[in-house]
Amino acid sequence: MSNTDYDVVIIGGGPAGMTAGLYASRANLKTLLLEKMIMGGQMMTTTLVENWPGYPGGIEGPELMMRFQEHSLEFGLENDYGTVEKIIDNGDTKTLIVDDKEMTCKAVIIATGVIPRKLGVEGEAALVGKGVSYCATCDGAFFRDVPIAVIGGGDTAAEEALYLTRFASKVTLVHRRDKLRATKILQDRIMANEKIEVAWDSVVDSLISDNSGLTGMMLRNMKTGETSQVELQGMFVAVGVTPTTGFIADLLELNEDGYIKSGEDTLTAIPGILAAGDCRTTILKQVSTAVGDGAVAAIMAEKYIDELEFQAKK
Ligand code: NAP
C-alpha cells in the first residue's frame, strides 16, 4: 500500500480533535493534529464549564483545554498550525493542501467546529473592536461600569450576559422572542440577576456610533413595531454559530446550514474521511458529545486503516 506522511490527520484542535488525537496516537497510528489558530477551540472563549463530568463546581474552559492538550500529547500525537485549504480524495490516500503545501494520509478526521454568527446589522463589521464583540471572556473587562447589551437567547447569550455583569453597570439582553432558548438553570439566573434587563420580542434595527465607537442601538419590538433607543458602549453578539466547513463544501455533503452530513458513527459518504464534533449534524453540541465523537472517529479511522492494510496484503 502507498506510503503516506501520516496515518491520520485531524483538522481542528477543539475537544473533538484533541480526543481523536489522543485515541488515534494511543492506537499507534502516526497522527497529526492541525489547528488554524488557537488549540482548544470554542472552549478557549468560554467561562465556567459546569457540565463537564468530574469537576464539581465547574472548570474554566481554557484550563480544561490546557489539560486536554497536555493529555492528547501523551502518546505521540504531533501538533502543528496551518489552514487546510482543500482535501483531495485519491481513494486509499488523501492529500491535504495546507497553506499551499501538500501532505498525505490514509484517513482524515474533520473536527473544525463552528464560529460565531454575525448579527448582520449595518455598521457591525466596522465597529468590531470599537464596541462590537463576539466573545465576552476576551473583551468583557474593557466594559467596566458602562452599559452593554448581549444579543441572543441561547445558552451562549445567557452565559455571556451573566458573565458580563461582573464588569458592566447594566446588561440589556435582547431576544427576538418572548422565551429564552437557554437551559432552565441559566434562564433562572438571568431572571434573578438585578443587573440584567431582558428586552423581549426585540431585534436590533440599527447601531449608533461616533468617532469613539459604539454609543447605542435602536431596538424594534417585533410584536408592537415600537422602536426605542438604548445607550450602551458594548454589544456582544451571541446569535448562534456557523460550521467551519467551506473548505470541503465541494467534497462532502452538507445540510442546509452547512453542517457535514454524518451519523453517530462519524462516517461521511467518502471512505477514510470522518467528521467529529460540532461541525457535523449532531443533536447536541457539548464538550461531552464532541469528546464522544472524537473517540468514535479515531476508532473508525483505525478500523478503516486496518481494512486498507488487510486488503493491500491480499
Ligand atoms: P443557539 O442555541 O443557536 O442560540 C442562538 C440564539 O440567537 C437563539 O436564541 C436565536 O433566537 C437567536 N438568534 C439567531 N439569529 C438571530 C438574529 N439574526 N437576530 C437575533 N437573534 C437571533 O446558539 P448558542 O447559544 O451559540 O449555542 C450553540 C450550541 O452550543 C447550542 O447547542 C447550545 O446548547 C450549546 N452551548 C451549550 C452551553 C452549555 O451547555 N453550557 C453553553 C454555550 C452553548 P431563537 O431562540 O428565536 O431561535
GROMACS .gro file of C-alpha atoms and ligand atoms in nm:
model
  362
    1MET     CA    1   0.000   0.000   0.000
    2SER     CA    2   0.118   0.356  -0.068
    3ASN     CA    3   0.335   0.537   0.185
    4THR     CA    4   0.183   0.847   0.333
    5ASP     CA    5   0.316   1.123   0.559
    6TYR     CA    6   0.067   1.025   0.830
    7ASP     CA    7  -0.184   0.755   0.904
    8VAL     CA    8  -0.436   1.007   1.033
    9VAL     CA    9  -0.458   1.384   1.004
   10ILE     CA   10  -0.706   1.557   1.232
   11ILE     CA   11  -0.823   1.904   1.133
   12GLY     CA   12  -0.922   2.119   1.431
   13GLY     CA   13  -0.785   2.144   1.785
   14GLY     CA   14  -1.104   2.160   1.992
   15PRO     CA   15  -1.234   1.890   2.228
   16ALA     CA   16  -1.333   1.658   1.938
   17GLY     CA   17  -1.000   1.693   1.759
   18MET     CA   18  -0.785   1.655   2.069
   19THR     CA   19  -0.978   1.348   2.183
   20ALA     CA   20  -0.945   1.195   1.835
   21GLY     CA   21  -0.571   1.270   1.858
   22LEU     CA   22  -0.541   1.100   2.196
   23TYR     CA   23  -0.723   0.788   2.078
   24ALA     CA   24  -0.552   0.762   1.737
   25SER     CA   25  -0.199   0.811   1.873
   26ARG     CA   26  -0.268   0.567   2.157
   27ALA     CA   27  -0.373   0.318   1.886
   28ASN     CA   28  -0.017   0.358   1.748
   29LEU     CA   29  -0.128   0.545   1.440
   30LYS     CA   30   0.108   0.817   1.316
   31THR     CA   31  -0.121   1.112   1.379
   32LEU     CA   32  -0.102   1.485   1.316
   33LEU     CA   33  -0.346   1.739   1.458
   34LEU     CA   34  -0.364   2.060   1.256
   35GLU     CA   35  -0.510   2.375   1.409
   36LYS     CA   36  -0.569   2.703   1.229
   37MET     CA   37  -0.533   2.944   1.522
   38ILE     CA   38  -0.554   2.850   1.890
   39MET     CA   39  -0.567   2.499   2.035
   40GLY     CA   40  -0.881   2.447   2.241
   41GLY     CA   41  -1.147   2.576   2.003
   42GLN     CA   42  -1.459   2.743   2.137
   43MET     CA   43  -1.377   2.640   2.493
   44MET     CA   44  -1.095   2.897   2.490
   45THR     CA   45  -1.359   3.171   2.488
   46THR     CA   46  -1.588   3.003   2.740
   47THR     CA   47  -1.614   3.088   3.107
   48LEU     CA   48  -1.705   2.828   3.366
   49VAL     CA   49  -1.792   2.485   3.223
   50GLU     CA   50  -2.038   2.342   3.472
   51ASN     CA   51  -2.141   2.026   3.290
   52TRP     CA   52  -1.813   1.851   3.217
   53PRO     CA   53  -1.821   1.548   3.449
   54GLY     CA   54  -1.551   1.509   3.709
   55TYR     CA   55  -1.527   1.876   3.801
   56PRO     CA   56  -1.791   1.957   4.064
   57GLY     CA   57  -1.818   2.335   4.086
   58GLY     CA   58  -1.704   2.364   3.723
   59ILE     CA   59  -1.377   2.436   3.549
   60GLU     CA   60  -1.278   2.735   3.334
   61GLY     CA   61  -1.288   2.649   2.960
   62PRO     CA   62  -0.923   2.745   2.886
   63GLU     CA   63  -0.794   2.545   3.185
   64LEU     CA   64  -0.990   2.239   3.075
   65MET     CA   65  -0.846   2.272   2.724
   66MET     CA   66  -0.489   2.304   2.852
   67ARG     CA   67  -0.542   1.973   3.034
   68PHE     CA   68  -0.693   1.821   2.719
   69GLN     CA   69  -0.393   1.928   2.513
   70GLU     CA   70  -0.134   1.803   2.762
   71HIS     CA   71  -0.315   1.470   2.779
   72SER     CA   72  -0.360   1.444   2.400
   73LEU     CA   73   0.019   1.463   2.351
   74GLU     CA   74   0.095   1.174   2.590
   75PHE     CA   75   0.100   0.902   2.322
   76GLY     CA   76   0.296   1.072   2.045
   77LEU     CA   77   0.037   1.292   1.877
   78GLU     CA   78   0.201   1.565   1.667
   79ASN     CA   79   0.055   1.917   1.673
   80ASP     CA   80   0.104   2.181   1.407
   81TYR     CA   81  -0.058   2.503   1.293
   82GLY     CA   82  -0.190   2.559   0.943
   83THR     CA   83  -0.502   2.619   0.740
   84VAL     CA   84  -0.631   2.330   0.534
   85GLU     CA   85  -0.739   2.476   0.202
   86LYS     CA   86  -0.854   2.154   0.038
   87ILE     CA   87  -0.878   1.777   0.082
   88ILE     CA   88  -0.827   1.562  -0.226
   89ASP     CA   89  -0.965   1.209  -0.214
   90ASN     CA   90  -0.729   0.974  -0.403
   91GLY     CA   91  -0.911   0.663  -0.286
   92ASP     CA   92  -0.678   0.480  -0.045
   93THR     CA   93  -0.489   0.801   0.034
   94LYS     CA   94  -0.593   1.160   0.092
   95THR     CA   95  -0.395   1.470   0.001
   96LEU     CA   96  -0.431   1.783   0.210
   97ILE     CA   97  -0.337   2.124   0.080
   98VAL     CA   98  -0.221   2.314   0.387
   99ASP     CA   99  -0.119   2.676   0.330
  100ASP     CA  100  -0.009   2.585  -0.026
  101LYS     CA  101   0.193   2.282   0.091
  102GLU     CA  102   0.084   1.922   0.041
  103MET     CA  103   0.070   1.630   0.283
  104THR     CA  104  -0.074   1.283   0.250
  105CYS     CA  105  -0.251   1.048   0.489
  106LYS     CA  106  -0.476   0.745   0.493
  107ALA     CA  107  -0.763   0.891   0.694
  108VAL     CA  108  -0.878   1.244   0.775
  109ILE     CA  109  -1.087   1.345   1.074
  110ILE     CA  110  -1.259   1.680   1.027
  111ALA     CA  111  -1.321   1.842   1.364
  112THR     CA  112  -1.329   2.206   1.262
  113GLY     CA  113  -1.616   2.312   1.488
  114VAL     CA  114  -1.812   2.632   1.449
  115ILE     CA  115  -1.759   3.007   1.460
  116PRO     CA  116  -1.993   3.277   1.596
  117ARG     CA  117  -2.256   3.401   1.350
  118LYS     CA  118  -2.270   3.772   1.271
  119LEU     CA  119  -2.586   3.967   1.354
  120GLY     CA  120  -2.599   4.122   1.009
  121VAL     CA  121  -2.687   4.477   1.111
  122GLU     CA  122  -2.539   4.772   0.923
  123GLY     CA  123  -2.214   4.904   1.072
  124GLU     CA  124  -2.149   4.584   1.271
  125ALA     CA  125  -1.824   4.492   1.094
  126ALA     CA  126  -1.678   4.843   1.119
  127LEU     CA  127  -1.747   4.854   1.494
  128VAL     CA  128  -1.570   4.528   1.580
  129GLY     CA  129  -1.310   4.627   1.839
  130LYS     CA  130  -1.491   4.959   1.889
  131GLY     CA  131  -1.780   4.823   2.092
  132VAL     CA  132  -1.895   4.517   1.896
  133SER     CA  133  -1.764   4.181   2.017
  134TYR     CA  134  -1.835   3.810   1.976
  135CYS     CA  135  -1.651   3.699   2.290
  136ALA     CA  136  -1.737   3.807   2.643
  137THR     CA  137  -1.436   3.640   2.805
  138CYS     CA  138  -1.199   3.811   2.558
  139ASP     CA  139  -1.343   4.163   2.573
  140GLY     CA  140  -1.569   4.184   2.880
  141ALA     CA  141  -1.311   4.355   3.100
  142PHE     CA  142  -1.297   4.653   2.860
  143PHE     CA  143  -1.651   4.745   2.962
  144ARG     CA  144  -1.625   4.831   3.332
  145ASP     CA  145  -1.911   5.033   3.480
  146VAL     CA  146  -2.073   5.107   3.144
  147PRO     CA  147  -2.399   4.978   2.995
  148ILE     CA  148  -2.374   4.700   2.741
  149ALA     CA  149  -2.605   4.463   2.551
  150VAL     CA  150  -2.597   4.096   2.466
  151ILE     CA  151  -2.793   3.984   2.161
  152GLY     CA  152  -2.943   3.633   2.151
  153GLY     CA  153  -3.147   3.397   2.366
  154GLY     CA  154  -2.945   3.073   2.368
  155ASP     CA  155  -2.701   2.924   2.618
  156THR     CA  156  -2.414   3.136   2.490
  157ALA     CA  157  -2.607   3.463   2.519
  158ALA     CA  158  -2.728   3.374   2.869
  159GLU     CA  159  -2.382   3.270   2.990
  160GLU     CA  160  -2.223   3.580   2.839
  161ALA     CA  161  -2.487   3.812   2.989
  162LEU     CA  162  -2.431   3.661   3.333
  163TYR     CA  163  -2.052   3.680   3.299
  164LEU     CA  164  -2.063   4.041   3.181
  165THR     CA  165  -2.249   4.155   3.493
  166ARG     CA  166  -1.909   4.129   3.664
  167PHE     CA  167  -1.797   4.434   3.470
  168ALA     CA  168  -2.085   4.628   3.317
  169SER     CA  169  -2.314   4.866   3.505
  170LYS     CA  170  -2.613   4.715   3.323
  171VAL     CA  171  -2.666   4.436   3.069
  172THR     CA  172  -2.960   4.450   2.827
  173LEU     CA  173  -3.027   4.105   2.690
  174VAL     CA  174  -3.202   4.145   2.356
  175HIS     CA  175  -3.404   3.846   2.244
  176ARG     CA  176  -3.629   3.826   1.940
  177ARG     CA  177  -3.893   3.608   2.114
  178ASP     CA  178  -4.074   3.606   2.449
  179LYS     CA  179  -3.898   3.292   2.577
  180LEU     CA  180  -3.528   3.221   2.606
  181ARG     CA  181  -3.384   2.917   2.430
  182ALA     CA  182  -3.119   2.880   2.702
  183THR     CA  183  -3.143   2.594   2.956
  184LYS     CA  184  -3.372   2.647   3.253
  185ILE     CA  185  -3.094   2.692   3.509
  186LEU     CA  186  -2.950   2.980   3.303
  187GLN     CA  187  -3.295   3.132   3.249
  188ASP     CA  188  -3.350   3.135   3.625
  189ARG     CA  189  -3.014   3.303   3.684
  190ILE     CA  190  -3.091   3.566   3.419
  191MET     CA  191  -3.427   3.649   3.578
  192ALA     CA  192  -3.272   3.666   3.926
  193ASN     CA  193  -2.987   3.898   3.826
  194GLU     CA  194  -3.068   4.263   3.902
  195LYS     CA  195  -2.812   4.394   3.657
  196ILE     CA  196  -2.980   4.221   3.362
  197GLU     CA  197  -3.283   4.360   3.183
  198VAL     CA  198  -3.435   4.149   2.907
  199ALA     CA  199  -3.571   4.328   2.601
  200TRP     CA  200  -3.822   4.064   2.491
  201ASP     CA  201  -3.953   4.027   2.135
  202SER     CA  202  -3.688   4.271   2.022
  203VAL     CA  203  -3.434   4.298   1.744
  204VAL     CA  204  -3.154   4.544   1.676
  205ASP     CA  205  -3.264   4.770   1.394
  206SER     CA  206  -2.951   4.983   1.377
  207LEU     CA  207  -2.637   5.081   1.563
  208ILE     CA  208  -2.546   5.431   1.675
  209SER     CA  209  -2.183   5.538   1.692
  210ASP     CA  210  -1.949   5.835   1.699
  211ASN     CA  211  -1.572   5.866   1.648
  212SER     CA  212  -1.505   5.682   1.974
  213GLY     CA  213  -1.712   5.380   1.872
  214LEU     CA  214  -2.050   5.232   1.961
  215THR     CA  215  -2.277   5.457   2.168
  216GLY     CA  216  -2.617   5.296   2.131
  217MET     CA  217  -2.863   5.087   1.938
  218MET     CA  218  -3.217   5.120   1.810
  219LEU     CA  219  -3.439   4.831   1.913
  220ARG     CA  220  -3.762   4.732   1.744
  221ASN     CA  221  -4.032   4.536   1.921
  222MET     CA  222  -4.139   4.260   1.684
  223LYS     CA  223  -4.493   4.245   1.825
  224THR     CA  224  -4.580   4.614   1.856
  225GLY     CA  225  -4.343   4.760   1.597
  226GLU     CA  226  -4.236   5.022   1.853
  227THR     CA  227  -3.878   5.141   1.840
  228SER     CA  228  -3.662   5.254   2.132
  229GLN     CA  229  -3.309   5.384   2.173
  230VAL     CA  230  -3.074   5.217   2.421
  231GLU     CA  231  -2.748   5.383   2.523
  232LEU     CA  232  -2.456   5.147   2.550
  233GLN     CA  233  -2.085   5.115   2.486
  234GLY     CA  234  -2.062   4.746   2.415
  235MET     CA  235  -2.266   4.494   2.218
  236PHE     CA  236  -2.190   4.123   2.246
  237VAL     CA  237  -2.340   3.920   1.965
  238ALA     CA  238  -2.438   3.561   2.056
  239VAL     CA  239  -2.689   3.466   1.788
  240GLY     CA  240  -2.567   3.116   1.717
  241VAL     CA  241  -2.288   2.962   1.520
  242THR     CA  242  -2.182   2.864   1.167
  243PRO     CA  243  -1.985   2.546   1.096
  244THR     CA  244  -1.635   2.579   0.953
  245THR     CA  245  -1.693   2.360   0.651
  246GLY     CA  246  -1.648   2.588   0.348
  247PHE     CA  247  -1.320   2.421   0.251
  248ILE     CA  248  -1.487   2.082   0.198
  249ALA     CA  249  -1.817   2.204   0.051
  250ASP     CA  250  -1.729   2.061  -0.291
  251LEU     CA  251  -1.625   1.724  -0.146
  252LEU     CA  252  -1.875   1.629   0.122
  253GLU     CA  253  -2.249   1.660   0.153
  254LEU     CA  254  -2.354   1.943   0.386
  255ASN     CA  255  -2.701   2.012   0.523
  256GLU     CA  256  -2.881   2.341   0.457
  257ASP     CA  257  -2.698   2.508   0.749
  258GLY     CA  258  -2.356   2.391   0.631
  259TYR     CA  259  -2.306   2.102   0.877
  260ILE     CA  260  -2.136   1.787   0.743
  261LYS     CA  261  -2.392   1.511   0.699
  262SER     CA  262  -2.273   1.226   0.915
  263GLY     CA  263  -2.420   0.976   1.158
  264GLU     CA  264  -2.322   0.886   1.513
  265ASP     CA  265  -2.052   0.662   1.360
  266THR     CA  266  -1.885   0.985   1.232
  267LEU     CA  267  -1.856   0.833   0.882
  268THR     CA  268  -1.912   1.055   0.581
  269ALA     CA  269  -2.001   0.943   0.229
  270ILE     CA  270  -1.627   0.919   0.149
  271PRO     CA  271  -1.439   0.621   0.299
  272GLY     CA  272  -1.150   0.745   0.512
  273ILE     CA  273  -1.298   1.089   0.577
  274LEU     CA  274  -1.471   1.126   0.913
  275ALA     CA  275  -1.645   1.417   1.082
  276ALA     CA  276  -1.646   1.474   1.458
  277GLY     CA  277  -1.793   1.732   1.693
  278ASP     CA  278  -1.989   2.049   1.629
  279CYS     CA  279  -1.907   2.068   1.254
  280ARG     CA  280  -2.127   1.768   1.178
  281THR     CA  281  -2.502   1.712   1.210
  282THR     CA  282  -2.542   1.638   1.581
  283ILE     CA  283  -2.839   1.657   1.814
  284LEU     CA  284  -2.637   1.813   2.096
  285LYS     CA  285  -2.336   2.043   2.095
  286GLN     CA  286  -2.143   1.998   2.417
  287VAL     CA  287  -1.786   1.921   2.519
  288SER     CA  288  -1.906   1.576   2.623
  289THR     CA  289  -2.063   1.498   2.285
  290ALA     CA  290  -1.758   1.636   2.099
  291VAL     CA  291  -1.534   1.414   2.311
  292GLY     CA  292  -1.750   1.111   2.234
  293ASP     CA  293  -1.736   1.192   1.865
  294GLY     CA  294  -1.358   1.232   1.870
  295ALA     CA  295  -1.318   0.888   2.027
  296VAL     CA  296  -1.557   0.726   1.779
  297ALA     CA  297  -1.389   0.894   1.480
  298ALA     CA  298  -1.043   0.775   1.586
  299ILE     CA  299  -1.162   0.417   1.631
  300MET     CA  300  -1.344   0.423   1.296
  301ALA     CA  301  -1.026   0.562   1.132
  302GLU     CA  302  -0.824   0.279   1.290
  303LYS     CA  303  -1.070   0.018   1.158
  304TYR     CA  304  -1.063   0.176   0.813
  305ILE     CA  305  -0.681   0.172   0.801
  306ASP     CA  306  -0.668  -0.188   0.928
  307GLU     CA  307  -0.901  -0.289   0.646
  308LEU     CA  308  -0.690  -0.100   0.388
  309GLU     CA  309  -0.377  -0.280   0.508
  310PHE     CA  310  -0.555  -0.616   0.510
  311GLN     CA  311  -0.673  -0.564   0.152
  312ALA     CA  312  -0.323  -0.449   0.041
  313LYS     CA  313  -0.166  -0.771   0.178
  314LYS     CA  314  -0.412  -0.998  -0.006
  315NAP     P1  315  -2.822   2.883   1.966
  315NAP     O1  316  -2.859   2.783   2.068
  315NAP     O2  317  -2.843   2.851   1.822
  315NAP     O3  318  -2.899   3.018   2.002
  315NAP     C1  319  -2.892   3.129   1.918
  315NAP     C2  320  -2.984   3.235   1.973
  315NAP     O4  321  -2.972   3.352   1.892
  315NAP     C3  322  -3.132   3.193   1.971
  315NAP     O5  323  -3.195   3.237   2.089
  315NAP     C4  324  -3.187   3.264   1.847
  315NAP     O6  325  -3.321   3.303   1.862
  315NAP     C5  326  -3.102   3.389   1.842
  315NAP     N1  327  -3.082   3.438   1.705
  315NAP     C6  328  -3.043   3.369   1.596
  315NAP     N2  329  -3.033   3.452   1.491
  315NAP     C7  330  -3.068   3.574   1.533
  315NAP     C8  331  -3.080   3.701   1.471
  315NAP     N3  332  -3.049   3.718   1.342
  315NAP     N4  333  -3.119   3.805   1.546
  315NAP     C9  334  -3.149   3.790   1.677
  315NAP     N5  335  -3.140   3.673   1.742
  315NAP    C10  336  -3.101   3.565   1.672
  315NAP     O7  337  -2.665   2.925   1.975
  315NAP     P2  338  -2.567   2.930   2.101
  315NAP     O8  339  -2.631   2.992   2.217
  315NAP     O9  340  -2.442   2.990   2.047
  315NAP    O10  341  -2.538   2.778   2.131
  315NAP    C11  342  -2.485   2.691   2.029
  315NAP    C12  343  -2.486   2.547   2.081
  315NAP    O11  344  -2.391   2.535   2.188
  315NAP    C13  345  -2.622   2.510   2.140
  315NAP    O12  346  -2.646   2.375   2.110
  315NAP    C14  347  -2.604   2.530   2.290
  315NAP    O13  348  -2.687   2.450   2.369
  315NAP    C15  349  -2.456   2.492   2.306
  315NAP     N6  350  -2.399   2.561   2.424
  315NAP    C16  351  -2.403   2.495   2.542
  315NAP    C17  352  -2.354   2.556   2.657
  315NAP    C18  353  -2.359   2.482   2.786
  315NAP    O14  354  -2.408   2.369   2.790
  315NAP     N7  355  -2.312   2.538   2.896
  315NAP    C19  356  -2.300   2.684   2.650
  315NAP    C20  357  -2.300   2.750   2.527
  315NAP    C21  358  -2.350   2.687   2.415
  315NAP     P3  359  -3.438   3.193   1.866
  315NAP    O15  360  -3.434   3.134   2.005
  315NAP    O16  361  -3.561   3.272   1.839
  315NAP    O17  362  -3.406   3.095   1.759
   0.00000   0.00000   0.00000
